[in-house]
Amino acid sequence: MEHYEIASYGSLQSWARLLGEEDAADLLEETLDEERDTDDRLTEMAESAINVEETEEQPEEDEQEEGEEESPKRSTGSK
């Protein structure tokens, strides 16, 4: 969601500058900076907590039961 907001505020800021609306462009720049900060915090949270928990819950694909052999991978023929 943040990426859509960043794109929107960035576009609006550019349009405001093109129209000579410097006060509006400055306010939009402040909002754009806030959205980028929020995106950075959300990314940090995802990388440090959420994704780690998800990884810990999923079993390793490489683990196989004793005596079980890996089945050969088949080509689908399409590239």
CSV table of N, CA and C in Angstrom, one decimal:
chain,number,residue,atom,x,y,z
A,1,MET,N,0.8,-1.2,0.0
A,1,MET,CA,0.0,0.0,0.0
A,1,MET,C,0.9,1.3,0.0
A,2,GLU,N,1.9,1.2,0.8
A,2,GLU,CA,2.8,2.4,0.8
A,2,GLU,C,3.4,2.8,-0.5
A,3,HIS,N,3.7,1.8,-1.4
A,3,HIS,CA,4.3,2.1,-2.7
A,3,HIS,C,3.3,2.9,-3.5
A,4,TYR,N,2.0,2.5,-3.4
A,4,TYR,CA,1.0,3.3,-4.2
A,4,TYR,C,0.9,4.7,-3.7
A,5,GLU,N,1.0,4.9,-2.4
A,5,GLU,CA,1.0,6.3,-1.8
A,5,GLU,C,2.2,7.0,-2.2
A,6,ILE,N,3.4,6.4,-2.2
A,6,ILE,CA,4.6,7.1,-2.6
A,6,ILE,C,4.5,7.5,-4.0
A,7,ALA,N,4.1,6.6,-4.9
A,7,ALA,CA,3.9,7.0,-6.3
A,7,ALA,C,3.0,8.1,-6.5
A,8,SER,N,1.8,8.1,-5.8
A,8,SER,CA,0.8,9.1,-5.9
A,8,SER,C,1.4,10.5,-5.5
A,9,TYR,N,1.9,10.5,-4.3
A,9,TYR,CA,2.5,11.8,-3.7
A,9,TYR,C,3.6,12.3,-4.6
A,10,GLY,N,4.4,11.4,-5.1
A,10,GLY,CA,5.5,11.9,-6.0
A,10,GLY,C,5.0,12.5,-7.2
A,11,SER,N,4.0,11.9,-7.8
A,11,SER,CA,3.4,12.5,-9.0
A,11,SER,C,2.7,13.8,-8.7
A,12,LEU,N,2.0,13.9,-7.6
A,12,LEU,CA,1.3,15.1,-7.3
A,12,LEU,C,2.3,16.2,-7.0
A,13,GLN,N,3.4,15.9,-6.4
A,13,GLN,CA,4.5,16.9,-6.1
A,13,GLN,C,5.1,17.4,-7.4
A,14,SER,N,5.3,16.5,-8.3
A,14,SER,CA,5.8,17.0,-9.6
A,14,SER,C,4.9,17.9,-10.3
A,15,TRP,N,3.6,17.5,-10.3
A,15,TRP,CA,2.6,18.3,-11.0
A,15,TRP,C,2.5,19.7,-10.3
A,16,ALA,N,2.5,19.7,-9.0
A,16,ALA,CA,2.5,21.0,-8.3
A,16,ALA,C,3.6,21.9,-8.7
A,17,ARG,N,4.8,21.4,-8.8
A,17,ARG,CA,6.0,22.2,-9.2
A,17,ARG,C,5.8,22.7,-10.6
A,18,LEU,N,5.3,21.8,-11.5
A,18,LEU,CA,5.1,22.2,-12.9
A,18,LEU,C,4.1,23.4,-13.0
A,19,LEU,N,3.1,23.4,-12.1
A,19,LEU,CA,2.1,24.4,-12.1
A,19,LEU,C,2.5,25.6,-11.3
A,20,GLY,N,3.7,25.6,-10.7
A,20,GLY,CA,4.2,26.8,-9.9
A,20,GLY,C,3.6,26.8,-8.5
A,21,GLU,N,3.0,25.8,-8.0
A,21,GLU,CA,2.4,25.7,-6.7
A,21,GLU,C,3.5,25.2,-5.7
A,22,GLU,N,4.4,26.1,-5.4
A,22,GLU,CA,5.6,25.7,-4.5
A,22,GLU,C,5.1,25.3,-3.1
A,23,ASP,N,4.2,26.0,-2.6
A,23,ASP,CA,3.7,25.7,-1.2
A,23,ASP,C,3.1,24.3,-1.2
A,24,ALA,N,2.3,24.0,-2.1
A,24,ALA,CA,1.6,22.7,-2.2
A,24,ALA,C,2.7,21.6,-2.4
A,25,ALA,N,3.7,21.9,-3.3
A,25,ALA,CA,4.7,20.9,-3.6
A,25,ALA,C,5.6,20.7,-2.3
A,26,ASP,N,5.8,21.7,-1.6
A,26,ASP,CA,6.6,21.5,-0.3
A,26,ASP,C,5.8,20.6,0.7
A,27,LEU,N,4.5,20.8,0.8
A,27,LEU,CA,3.7,20.0,1.7
A,27,LEU,C,3.7,18.6,1.2
A,28,LEU,N,3.5,18.4,-0.1
A,28,LEU,CA,3.5,17.0,-0.7
A,28,LEU,C,4.9,16.4,-0.5
A,29,GLU,N,6.0,17.1,-0.5
A,29,GLU,CA,7.3,16.6,-0.3
A,29,GLU,C,7.4,16.1,1.1
A,30,GLU,N,6.9,16.8,2.1
A,30,GLU,CA,6.9,16.4,3.5
A,30,GLU,C,6.1,15.1,3.6
A,31,THR,N,4.9,15.0,3.0
A,31,THR,CA,4.1,13.8,3.1
A,31,THR,C,4.8,12.6,2.4
A,32,LEU,N,5.5,12.9,1.3
A,32,LEU,CA,6.2,11.9,0.6
A,32,LEU,C,7.3,11.3,1.5
A,33,ASP,N,8.0,12.2,2.2
A,33,ASP,CA,9.1,11.7,3.1
A,33,ASP,C,8.5,10.9,4.2
A,34,GLU,N,7.4,11.3,4.7
A,34,GLU,CA,6.7,10.5,5.8
A,34,GLU,C,6.3,9.1,5.3
A,35,GLU,N,5.8,9.0,4.1
A,35,GLU,CA,5.4,7.7,3.5
A,35,GLU,C,6.7,6.9,3.2
A,36,ARG,N,7.8,7.4,2.8
A,36,ARG,CA,9.0,6.7,2.6
A,36,ARG,C,9.5,6.1,4.0
A,37,ASP,N,9.4,7.0,5.0
A,37,ASP,CA,9.9,6.5,6.3
A,37,ASP,C,9.0,5.4,6.8
A,38,THR,N,7.7,5.5,6.6
A,38,THR,CA,6.8,4.4,7.0
A,38,THR,C,7.1,3.1,6.2
A,39,ASP,N,7.4,3.2,4.9
A,39,ASP,CA,7.7,2.1,4.1
A,39,ASP,C,9.0,1.4,4.6
A,40,ASP,N,10.0,2.2,5.0
A,40,ASP,CA,11.3,1.7,5.5
A,40,ASP,C,11.0,0.9,6.8
A,41,ARG,N,10.2,1.5,7.7
A,41,ARG,CA,9.9,0.8,9.0
A,41,ARG,C,9.1,-0.5,8.7
A,42,LEU,N,8.2,-0.5,7.8
A,42,LEU,CA,7.4,-1.7,7.5
A,42,LEU,C,8.3,-2.8,6.9
A,43,THR,N,9.2,-2.4,6.0
A,43,THR,CA,10.2,-3.3,5.4
A,43,THR,C,11.1,-3.9,6.5
A,44,GLU,N,11.6,-3.1,7.4
A,44,GLU,CA,12.4,-3.5,8.5
A,44,GLU,C,11.7,-4.5,9.4
A,45,MET,N,10.4,-4.2,9.7
A,45,MET,CA,9.6,-5.2,10.5
A,45,MET,C,9.5,-6.5,9.8
A,46,ALA,N,9.2,-6.4,8.5
A,46,ALA,CA,9.0,-7.7,7.8
A,46,ALA,C,10.2,-8.5,7.7
A,47,GLU,N,11.4,-7.9,7.5
A,47,GLU,CA,12.6,-8.6,7.4
A,47,GLU,C,13.1,-9.1,8.7
A,48,SER,N,12.8,-8.4,9.8
A,48,SER,CA,13.4,-8.9,11.1
A,48,SER,C,12.4,-9.8,11.9
A,49,ALA,N,11.1,-9.7,11.6
A,49,ALA,CA,10.2,-10.5,12.5
A,49,ALA,C,9.3,-11.4,11.7
A,50,ILE,N,8.5,-10.8,10.9
A,50,ILE,CA,7.5,-11.5,10.2
A,50,ILE,C,8.0,-12.6,9.3
A,51,ASN,N,9.0,-12.3,8.4
A,51,ASN,CA,9.5,-13.3,7.5
A,51,ASN,C,10.3,-14.3,8.3
A,52,VAL,N,11.0,-14.0,9.4
A,52,VAL,CA,11.7,-15.0,10.1
A,52,VAL,C,10.8,-16.0,10.7
A,53,GLU,N,9.6,-15.5,11.3
A,53,GLU,CA,8.7,-16.4,11.9
A,53,GLU,C,8.1,-17.3,10.8
A,54,GLU,N,7.8,-16.8,9.6
A,54,GLU,CA,7.3,-17.6,8.5
A,54,GLU,C,8.3,-18.7,8.1
A,55,THR,N,9.6,-18.4,8.0
A,55,THR,CA,10.6,-19.3,7.7
A,55,THR,C,10.7,-20.4,8.7
A,56,GLU,N,10.6,-20.1,10.0
A,56,GLU,CA,10.7,-21.1,11.0
A,56,GLU,C,9.6,-22.1,11.0
A,57,GLU,N,8.4,-21.7,10.6
A,57,GLU,CA,7.2,-22.5,10.6
A,57,GLU,C,7.2,-23.5,9.4
A,58,GLN,N,7.9,-23.2,8.3
A,58,GLN,CA,7.9,-24.1,7.1
A,58,GLN,C,9.0,-25.1,7.3
A,59,PRO,N,8.6,-26.4,7.0
A,59,PRO,CA,9.6,-27.5,7.0
A,59,PRO,C,10.6,-27.3,5.9
A,60,GLU,N,11.8,-27.8,6.1
A,60,GLU,CA,12.8,-27.8,5.1
A,60,GLU,C,12.4,-28.7,3.9
A,61,GLU,N,12.6,-28.3,2.7
A,61,GLU,CA,12.3,-29.1,1.6
A,61,GLU,C,13.3,-30.2,1.4
A,62,ASP,N,14.5,-29.9,1.8
A,62,ASP,CA,15.6,-30.9,1.6
A,62,ASP,C,15.5,-32.1,2.6
A,63,GLU,N,14.7,-31.9,3.7
A,63,GLU,CA,14.6,-33.1,4.6
A,63,GLU,C,13.7,-34.1,4.0
A,64,GLN,N,14.2,-35.4,4.0
A,64,GLN,CA,13.4,-36.5,3.5
A,64,GLN,C,13.5,-37.6,4.6
A,65,GLU,N,12.4,-38.4,4.6
A,65,GLU,CA,12.4,-39.5,5.6
A,65,GLU,C,13.5,-40.5,5.3
A,66,GLU,N,14.0,-41.2,6.3
A,66,GLU,CA,15.0,-42.2,6.1
A,66,GLU,C,14.6,-43.2,5.1
A,67,GLY,N,15.5,-43.5,4.2
A,67,GLY,CA,15.3,-44.5,3.2
A,67,GLY,C,14.5,-44.0,2.0
A,68,GLU,N,14.0,-42.8,2.0
A,68,GLU,CA,13.2,-42.3,0.9
A,68,GLU,C,14.2,-41.6,-0.1
A,69,GLU,N,14.0,-42.0,-1.3
A,69,GLU,CA,14.9,-41.4,-2.4
A,69,GLU,C,14.2,-40.2,-3.0
A,70,GLU,N,14.9,-39.3,-3.5
A,70,GLU,CA,14.4,-38.2,-4.2
A,70,GLU,C,13.9,-38.6,-5.6
A,71,SER,N,12.7,-38.3,-6.0
A,71,SER,CA,12.2,-38.6,-7.3
A,71,SER,C,12.8,-37.7,-8.4
A,72,PRO,N,13.1,-38.3,-9.5
A,72,PRO,CA,13.7,-37.5,-10.6
A,72,PRO,C,12.8,-36.4,-11.0
A,73,LYS,N,13.4,-35.2,-11.4
A,73,LYS,CA,12.6,-34.1,-11.9
A,73,LYS,C,12.3,-34.3,-13.4
A,74,ARG,N,11.1,-34.1,-13.8
A,74,ARG,CA,10.8,-34.2,-15.2
A,74,ARG,C,10.7,-32.9,-15.9
A,75,SER,N,11.1,-32.9,-17.1
A,75,SER,CA,11.0,-31.7,-17.9
A,75,SER,C,9.6,-31.6,-18.5
A,76,THR,N,9.0,-30.4,-18.5
A,76,THR,CA,7.7,-30.3,-19.1
A,76,THR,C,7.8,-30.1,-20.6
A,77,GLY,N,9.0,-29.9,-21.1
A,77,GLY,CA,9.2,-29.7,-22.5
A,77,GLY,C,9.0,-28.3,-23.0
A,78,SER,N,8.4,-27.4,-22.2
A,78,SER,CA,8.2,-26.1,-22.6
A,78,SER,C,9.3,-25.2,-22.0
A,79,LYS,N,9.7,-24.2,-22.8
A,79,LYS,CA,10.7,-23.3,-22.3
A,79,LYS,C,10.3,-21.9,-22.4
